[in-house]
Coordinates of C-alpha atoms and ligand atoms in Angstrom, one line a residue:
X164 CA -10.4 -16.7 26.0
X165 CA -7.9 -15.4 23.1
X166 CA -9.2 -12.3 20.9
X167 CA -8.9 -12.5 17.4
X168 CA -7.6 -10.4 14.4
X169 CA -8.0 -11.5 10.8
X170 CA -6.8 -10.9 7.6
X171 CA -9.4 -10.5 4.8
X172 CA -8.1 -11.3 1.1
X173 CA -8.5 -14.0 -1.9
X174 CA -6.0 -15.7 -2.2
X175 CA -3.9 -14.9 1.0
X176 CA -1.5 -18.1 0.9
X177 CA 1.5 -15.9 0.2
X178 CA 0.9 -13.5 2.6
X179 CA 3.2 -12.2 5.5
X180 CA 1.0 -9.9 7.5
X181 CA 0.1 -12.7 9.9
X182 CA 3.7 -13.5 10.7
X183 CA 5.1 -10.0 11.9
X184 CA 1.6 -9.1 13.7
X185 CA 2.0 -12.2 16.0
X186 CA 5.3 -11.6 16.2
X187 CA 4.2 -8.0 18.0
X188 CA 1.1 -9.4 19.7
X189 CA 3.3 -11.8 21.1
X190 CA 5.8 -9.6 22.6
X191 CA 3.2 -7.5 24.6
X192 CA 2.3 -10.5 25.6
X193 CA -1.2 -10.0 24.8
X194 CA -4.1 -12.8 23.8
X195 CA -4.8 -11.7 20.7
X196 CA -4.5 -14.5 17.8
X197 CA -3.8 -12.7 14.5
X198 CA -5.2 -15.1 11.7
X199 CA -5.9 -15.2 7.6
X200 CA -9.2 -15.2 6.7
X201 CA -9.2 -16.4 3.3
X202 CA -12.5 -15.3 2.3
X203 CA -14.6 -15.9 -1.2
X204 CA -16.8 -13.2 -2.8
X205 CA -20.0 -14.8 -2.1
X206 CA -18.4 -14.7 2.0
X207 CA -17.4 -11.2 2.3
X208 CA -20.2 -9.9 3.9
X209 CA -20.7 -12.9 6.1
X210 CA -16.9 -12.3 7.0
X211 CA -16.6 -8.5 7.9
X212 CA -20.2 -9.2 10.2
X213 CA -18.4 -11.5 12.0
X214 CA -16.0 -9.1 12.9
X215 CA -19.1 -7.5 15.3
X216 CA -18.3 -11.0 17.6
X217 CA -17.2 -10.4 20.8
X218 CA -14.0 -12.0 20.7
X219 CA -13.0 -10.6 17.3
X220 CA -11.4 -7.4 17.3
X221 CA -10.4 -6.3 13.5
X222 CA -9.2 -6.7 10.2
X223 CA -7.0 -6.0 7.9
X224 CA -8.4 -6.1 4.4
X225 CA -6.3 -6.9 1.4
X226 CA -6.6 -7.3 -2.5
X227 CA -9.1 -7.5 -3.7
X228 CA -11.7 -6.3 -1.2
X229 CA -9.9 -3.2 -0.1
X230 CA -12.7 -0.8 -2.3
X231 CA -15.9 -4.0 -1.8
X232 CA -15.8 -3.5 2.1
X233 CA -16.4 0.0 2.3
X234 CA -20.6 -0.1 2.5
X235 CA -20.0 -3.0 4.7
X236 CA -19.2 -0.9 7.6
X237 CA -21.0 1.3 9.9
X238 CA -17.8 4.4 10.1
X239 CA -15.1 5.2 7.2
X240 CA -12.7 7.6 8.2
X241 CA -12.0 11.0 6.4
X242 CA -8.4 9.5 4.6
X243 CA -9.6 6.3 3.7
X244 CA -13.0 7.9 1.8
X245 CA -11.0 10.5 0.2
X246 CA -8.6 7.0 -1.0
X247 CA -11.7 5.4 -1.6
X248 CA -9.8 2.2 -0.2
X249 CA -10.2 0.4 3.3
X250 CA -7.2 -1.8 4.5
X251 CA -7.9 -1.7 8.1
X252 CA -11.0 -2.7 9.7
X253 CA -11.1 -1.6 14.0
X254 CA -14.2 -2.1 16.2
X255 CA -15.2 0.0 18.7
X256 CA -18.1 0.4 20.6
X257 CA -19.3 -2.3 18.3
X258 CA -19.5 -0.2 15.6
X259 CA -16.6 -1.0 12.7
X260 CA -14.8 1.7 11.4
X261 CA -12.3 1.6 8.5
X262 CA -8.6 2.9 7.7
X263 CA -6.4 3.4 5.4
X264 CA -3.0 2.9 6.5
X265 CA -1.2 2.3 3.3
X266 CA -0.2 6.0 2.7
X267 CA 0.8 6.6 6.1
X268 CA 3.1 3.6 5.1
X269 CA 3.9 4.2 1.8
X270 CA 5.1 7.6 3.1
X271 CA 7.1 6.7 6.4
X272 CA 8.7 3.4 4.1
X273 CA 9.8 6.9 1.8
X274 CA 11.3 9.0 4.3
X275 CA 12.8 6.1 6.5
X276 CA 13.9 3.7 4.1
X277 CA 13.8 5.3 1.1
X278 CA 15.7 8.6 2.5
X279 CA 13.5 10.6 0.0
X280 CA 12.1 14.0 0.6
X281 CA 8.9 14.3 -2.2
X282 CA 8.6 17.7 -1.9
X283 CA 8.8 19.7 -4.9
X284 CA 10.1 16.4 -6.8
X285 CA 8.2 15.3 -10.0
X286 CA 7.3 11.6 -9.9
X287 CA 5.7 9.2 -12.3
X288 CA 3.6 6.9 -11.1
X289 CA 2.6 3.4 -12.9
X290 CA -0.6 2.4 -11.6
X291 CA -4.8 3.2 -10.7
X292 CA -5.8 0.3 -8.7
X293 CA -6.0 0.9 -4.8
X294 CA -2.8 1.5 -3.8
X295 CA -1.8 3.8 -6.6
X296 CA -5.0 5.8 -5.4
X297 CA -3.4 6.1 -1.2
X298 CA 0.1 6.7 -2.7
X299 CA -0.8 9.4 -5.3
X300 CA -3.2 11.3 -3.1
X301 CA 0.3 10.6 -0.3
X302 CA 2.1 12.5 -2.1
X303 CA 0.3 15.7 -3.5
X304 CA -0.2 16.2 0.3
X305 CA 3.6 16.0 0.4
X306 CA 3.8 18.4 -1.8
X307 CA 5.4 17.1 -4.8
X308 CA 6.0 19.5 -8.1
X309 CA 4.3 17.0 -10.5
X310 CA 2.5 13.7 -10.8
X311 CA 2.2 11.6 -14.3
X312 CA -0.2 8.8 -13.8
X313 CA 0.5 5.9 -16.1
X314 CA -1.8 2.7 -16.4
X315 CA -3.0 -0.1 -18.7
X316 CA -6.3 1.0 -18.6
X317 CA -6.1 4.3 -20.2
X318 CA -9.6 5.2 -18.5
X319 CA -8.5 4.7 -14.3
X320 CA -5.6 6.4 -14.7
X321 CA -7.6 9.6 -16.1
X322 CA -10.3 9.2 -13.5
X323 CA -7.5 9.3 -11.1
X324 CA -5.6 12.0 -12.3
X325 CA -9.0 14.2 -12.2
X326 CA -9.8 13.4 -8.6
X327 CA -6.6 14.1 -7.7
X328 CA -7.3 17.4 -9.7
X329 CA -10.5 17.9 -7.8
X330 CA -8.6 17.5 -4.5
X331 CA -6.1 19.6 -5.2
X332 CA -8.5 22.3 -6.2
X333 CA -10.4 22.1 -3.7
X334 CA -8.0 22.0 -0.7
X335 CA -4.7 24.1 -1.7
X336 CA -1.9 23.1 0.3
X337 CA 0.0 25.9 -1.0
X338 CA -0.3 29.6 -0.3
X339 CA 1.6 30.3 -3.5
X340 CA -0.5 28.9 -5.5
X341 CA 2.1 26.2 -6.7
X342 CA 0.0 23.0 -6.5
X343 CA 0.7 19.7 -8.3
X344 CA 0.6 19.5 -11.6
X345 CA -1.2 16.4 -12.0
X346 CA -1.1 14.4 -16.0
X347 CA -2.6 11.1 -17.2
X348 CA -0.4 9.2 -19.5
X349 CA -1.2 6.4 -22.0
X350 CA 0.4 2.8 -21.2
X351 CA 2.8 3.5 -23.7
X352 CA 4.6 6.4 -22.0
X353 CA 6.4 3.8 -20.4
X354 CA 8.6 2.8 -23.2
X355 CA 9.7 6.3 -24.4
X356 CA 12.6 7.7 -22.1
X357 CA 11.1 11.5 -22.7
X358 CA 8.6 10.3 -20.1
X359 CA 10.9 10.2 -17.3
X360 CA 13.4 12.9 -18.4
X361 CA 13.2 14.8 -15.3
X362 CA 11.8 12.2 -13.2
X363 CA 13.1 11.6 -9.6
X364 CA 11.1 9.5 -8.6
X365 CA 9.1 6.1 -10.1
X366 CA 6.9 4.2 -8.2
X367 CA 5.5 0.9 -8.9
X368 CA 1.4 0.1 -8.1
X369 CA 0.9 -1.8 -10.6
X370 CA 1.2 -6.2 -9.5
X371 CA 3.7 -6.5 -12.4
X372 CA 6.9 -8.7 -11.3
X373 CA 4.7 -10.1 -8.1
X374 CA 5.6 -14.0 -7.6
X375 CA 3.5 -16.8 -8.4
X376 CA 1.3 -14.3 -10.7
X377 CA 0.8 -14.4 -14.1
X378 CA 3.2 -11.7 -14.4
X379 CA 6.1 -13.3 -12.4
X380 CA 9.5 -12.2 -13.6
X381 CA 8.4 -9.2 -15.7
X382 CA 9.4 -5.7 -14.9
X383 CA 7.1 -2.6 -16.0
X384 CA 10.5 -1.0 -17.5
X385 CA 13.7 -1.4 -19.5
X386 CA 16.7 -0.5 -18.5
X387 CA 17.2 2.5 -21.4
X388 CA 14.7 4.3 -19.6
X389 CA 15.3 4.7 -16.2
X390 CA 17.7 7.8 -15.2
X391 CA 20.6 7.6 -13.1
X392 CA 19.9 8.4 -9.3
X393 CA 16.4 8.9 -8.6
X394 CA 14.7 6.3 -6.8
X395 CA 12.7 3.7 -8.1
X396 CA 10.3 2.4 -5.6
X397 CA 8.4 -0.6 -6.2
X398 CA 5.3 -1.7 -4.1
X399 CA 5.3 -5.3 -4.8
X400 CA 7.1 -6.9 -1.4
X401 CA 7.1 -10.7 -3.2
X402 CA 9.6 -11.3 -4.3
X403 CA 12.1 -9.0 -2.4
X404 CA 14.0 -8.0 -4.8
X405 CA 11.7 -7.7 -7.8
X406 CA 12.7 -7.9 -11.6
X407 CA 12.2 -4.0 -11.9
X408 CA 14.3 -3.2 -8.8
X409 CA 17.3 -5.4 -10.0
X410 CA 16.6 -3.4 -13.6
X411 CA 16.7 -0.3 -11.8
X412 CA 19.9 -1.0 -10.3
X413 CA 21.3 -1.9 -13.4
X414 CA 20.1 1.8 -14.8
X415 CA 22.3 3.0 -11.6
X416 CA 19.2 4.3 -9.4
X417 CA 18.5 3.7 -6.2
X418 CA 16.1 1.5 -4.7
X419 CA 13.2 0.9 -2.4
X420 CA 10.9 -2.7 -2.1
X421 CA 7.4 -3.1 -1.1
X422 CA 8.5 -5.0 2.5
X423 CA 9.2 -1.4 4.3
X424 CA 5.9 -0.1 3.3
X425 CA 4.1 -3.4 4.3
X426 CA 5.5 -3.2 7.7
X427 CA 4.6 0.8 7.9
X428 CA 1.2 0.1 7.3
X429 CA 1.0 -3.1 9.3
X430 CA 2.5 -1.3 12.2
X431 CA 0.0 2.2 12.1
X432 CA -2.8 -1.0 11.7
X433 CA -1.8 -2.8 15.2
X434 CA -1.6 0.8 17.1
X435 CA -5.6 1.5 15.9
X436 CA -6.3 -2.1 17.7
X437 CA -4.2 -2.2 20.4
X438 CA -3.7 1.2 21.3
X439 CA -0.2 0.2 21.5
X440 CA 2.9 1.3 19.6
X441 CA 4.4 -1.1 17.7
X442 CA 7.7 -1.6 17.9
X443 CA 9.4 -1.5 14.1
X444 CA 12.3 -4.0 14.6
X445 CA 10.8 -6.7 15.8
X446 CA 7.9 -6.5 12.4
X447 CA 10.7 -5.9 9.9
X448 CA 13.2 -9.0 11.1
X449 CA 10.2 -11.3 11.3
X450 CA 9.2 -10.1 7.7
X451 CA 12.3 -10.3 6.6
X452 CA 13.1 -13.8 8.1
X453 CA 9.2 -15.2 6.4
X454 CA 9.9 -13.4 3.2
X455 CA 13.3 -14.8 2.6
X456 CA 11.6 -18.2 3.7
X457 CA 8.7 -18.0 1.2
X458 CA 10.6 -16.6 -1.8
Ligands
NAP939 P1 -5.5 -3.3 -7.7 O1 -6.4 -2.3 -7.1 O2 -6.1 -4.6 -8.2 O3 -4.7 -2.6 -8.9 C1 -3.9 -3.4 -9.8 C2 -3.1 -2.5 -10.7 O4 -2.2 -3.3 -11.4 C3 -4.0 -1.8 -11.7 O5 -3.4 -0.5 -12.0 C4 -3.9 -2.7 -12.9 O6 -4.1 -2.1 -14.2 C5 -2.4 -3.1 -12.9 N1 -2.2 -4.4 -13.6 C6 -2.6 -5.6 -13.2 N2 -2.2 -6.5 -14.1 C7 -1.5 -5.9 -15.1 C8 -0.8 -6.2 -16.2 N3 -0.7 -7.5 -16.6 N4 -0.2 -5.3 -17.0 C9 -0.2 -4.0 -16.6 N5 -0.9 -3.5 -15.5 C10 -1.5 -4.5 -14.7 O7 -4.4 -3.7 -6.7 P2 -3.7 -2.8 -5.6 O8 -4.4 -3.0 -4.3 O9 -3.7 -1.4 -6.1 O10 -2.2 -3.4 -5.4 C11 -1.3 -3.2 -6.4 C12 0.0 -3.8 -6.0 O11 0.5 -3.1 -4.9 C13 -0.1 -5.2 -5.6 O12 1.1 -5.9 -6.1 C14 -0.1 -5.2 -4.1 O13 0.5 -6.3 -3.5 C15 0.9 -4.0 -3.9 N6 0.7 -3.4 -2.6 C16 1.7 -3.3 -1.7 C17 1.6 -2.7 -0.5 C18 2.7 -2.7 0.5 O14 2.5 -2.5 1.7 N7 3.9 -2.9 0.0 C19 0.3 -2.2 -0.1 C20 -0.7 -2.2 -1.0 C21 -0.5 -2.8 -2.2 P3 -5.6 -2.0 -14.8 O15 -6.3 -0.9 -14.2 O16 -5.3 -1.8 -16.3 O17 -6.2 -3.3 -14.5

């Protein structure tokens, strides 16, 4: 009898996850059917208790139940709580316990892909949901100089920006006393090039520019504002190249897409199920292959 692995999200016809996880439960070998579980509201909780089945062994959780499933489970490990966002769901012992393995991903998409060290860089950040919330707290334990935090909602991004300030005051990851200097910024920060002055790195949480969405084809930034050489990562994976990475280019930075970050965390995701280390190639060419395919 195969085991089972889902993928928990509204609406999840776009996504890639089940492609390069089969594609690496297939080459162990293994009996393990990864699966989207397109899930309404009113079904979450009848969703994640399926999970305690026998034959099911996980879940990955995506947008936008990444913050809804956290009282739905028994165990929340001390990253994910401290995110405040769960995007992996692993039983064991019956019990479910939940992950977050989008910084690990964001991070290791940085440093592999990106060939970007964060420490002591300033970075401005567009973005509160979820993800902005793994990446930010990513990278003050990275160790960068400064953080802006920009959003729509004037409100999130401040609520951010002061638990960021409460973790950094509470856990000092420098002897020196030079911690991250942490500022939230209004929405329109964005358009004013004094905001990225001595920026090195911009990174994208926001779903503007995502395919099929109601803000398909728009880019967060001009062109006139975005320096020369520092990176400009962006989280959105769909479409590949996405309008604010070909604007970016343009601006003569470099560039980073959501795909090697989705593969990052999909990979540290399989290893807390299987136990087994996933092997990178084989998730990024089938990614690659599907997301050429869907674009
Ligand atoms: P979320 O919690 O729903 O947050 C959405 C963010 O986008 C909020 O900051 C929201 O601002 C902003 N936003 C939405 N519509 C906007 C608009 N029209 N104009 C300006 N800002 C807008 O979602 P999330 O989980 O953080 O995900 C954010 C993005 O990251 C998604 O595209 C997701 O696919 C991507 N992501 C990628 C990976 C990866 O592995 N590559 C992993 C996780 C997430 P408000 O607060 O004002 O609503």
């Amino acid at each position: 009898m195969p085991k089972f692995i889902g993928l928990i999200g509204y609406p999840l016809k776009h996504s890639i996850s089940p492609y390069f996880q089969q594609a690496v439960l297939d080459y162990y070998q293994l009996d393990i059917r990864y699966e989207a579980w397109e899930t309404s509201p009113e079904n979450l909780e009848l969703v994640v208790a399926k999970i305690r089945e026998p034959q099911n062994l996980g879940a990955n959780v995506t947008v936008p139940y990444k913050e809804a499933v956290l009282p739905l489970l028994d165990e929340i490990d001390d990253l994910a709580n401290l995110i405040g966002a769960v995007n992996t769901i692993a039983k064991k012992d019956d019990r479910l316990t939940g992950f977050n393995t989008d910084a690990y991903g964001f991070i290791e998409a940085l440093y592999k892909e990106g060939h970007f060290e964060p420490e002591g860089k300033q970075v401005v950040l567009i973005g509160a949901g979820g993800a902005a919330r793994a990446v930010s707290f990513a990278l003050v334990q990275k160790k960068i100089s400064s953080l802006s935090v920009i959003n729509r909602t004037f409100e999130r991004a401040k609520a951010l920006a002061d638990s960021l300030k409460s973790y950094i005051r509470d856990f000092p990851l420098h002897s020196e006393g030079l911690e991250t200097e942490v500022t939230a910024l209004p929405w329109e920060s964005l358009s004013s090039g004094k905001t990225f002055d001595r920026c090195e790195l911009i990174v994208n949480c926001t779903t503007i520019g995502t395919k099929y969405s109601s803000q398909e084809g728009q880019s967060p930034l001009s062109i006139k504002v975005i320096p020369r050489g520092i990176l400009v990562y962006d989280l959105v994976y769909n479409p590949w190249s996405t309008p604010l990475l070909q604007v970016a280019q343009e601006a003569g930075a470099n560039i980073l897409g959501g795909l090697a970050m989705l593969v990052y965390q999909g990979a540290a995701s399989f290893e807390l199920w299987t136990g087994r280390e996933a092997p990178i190639d084989i998730m990024f060419n089938k990614a690659k292959e599907i997301s050429h395919l869907k674009v």
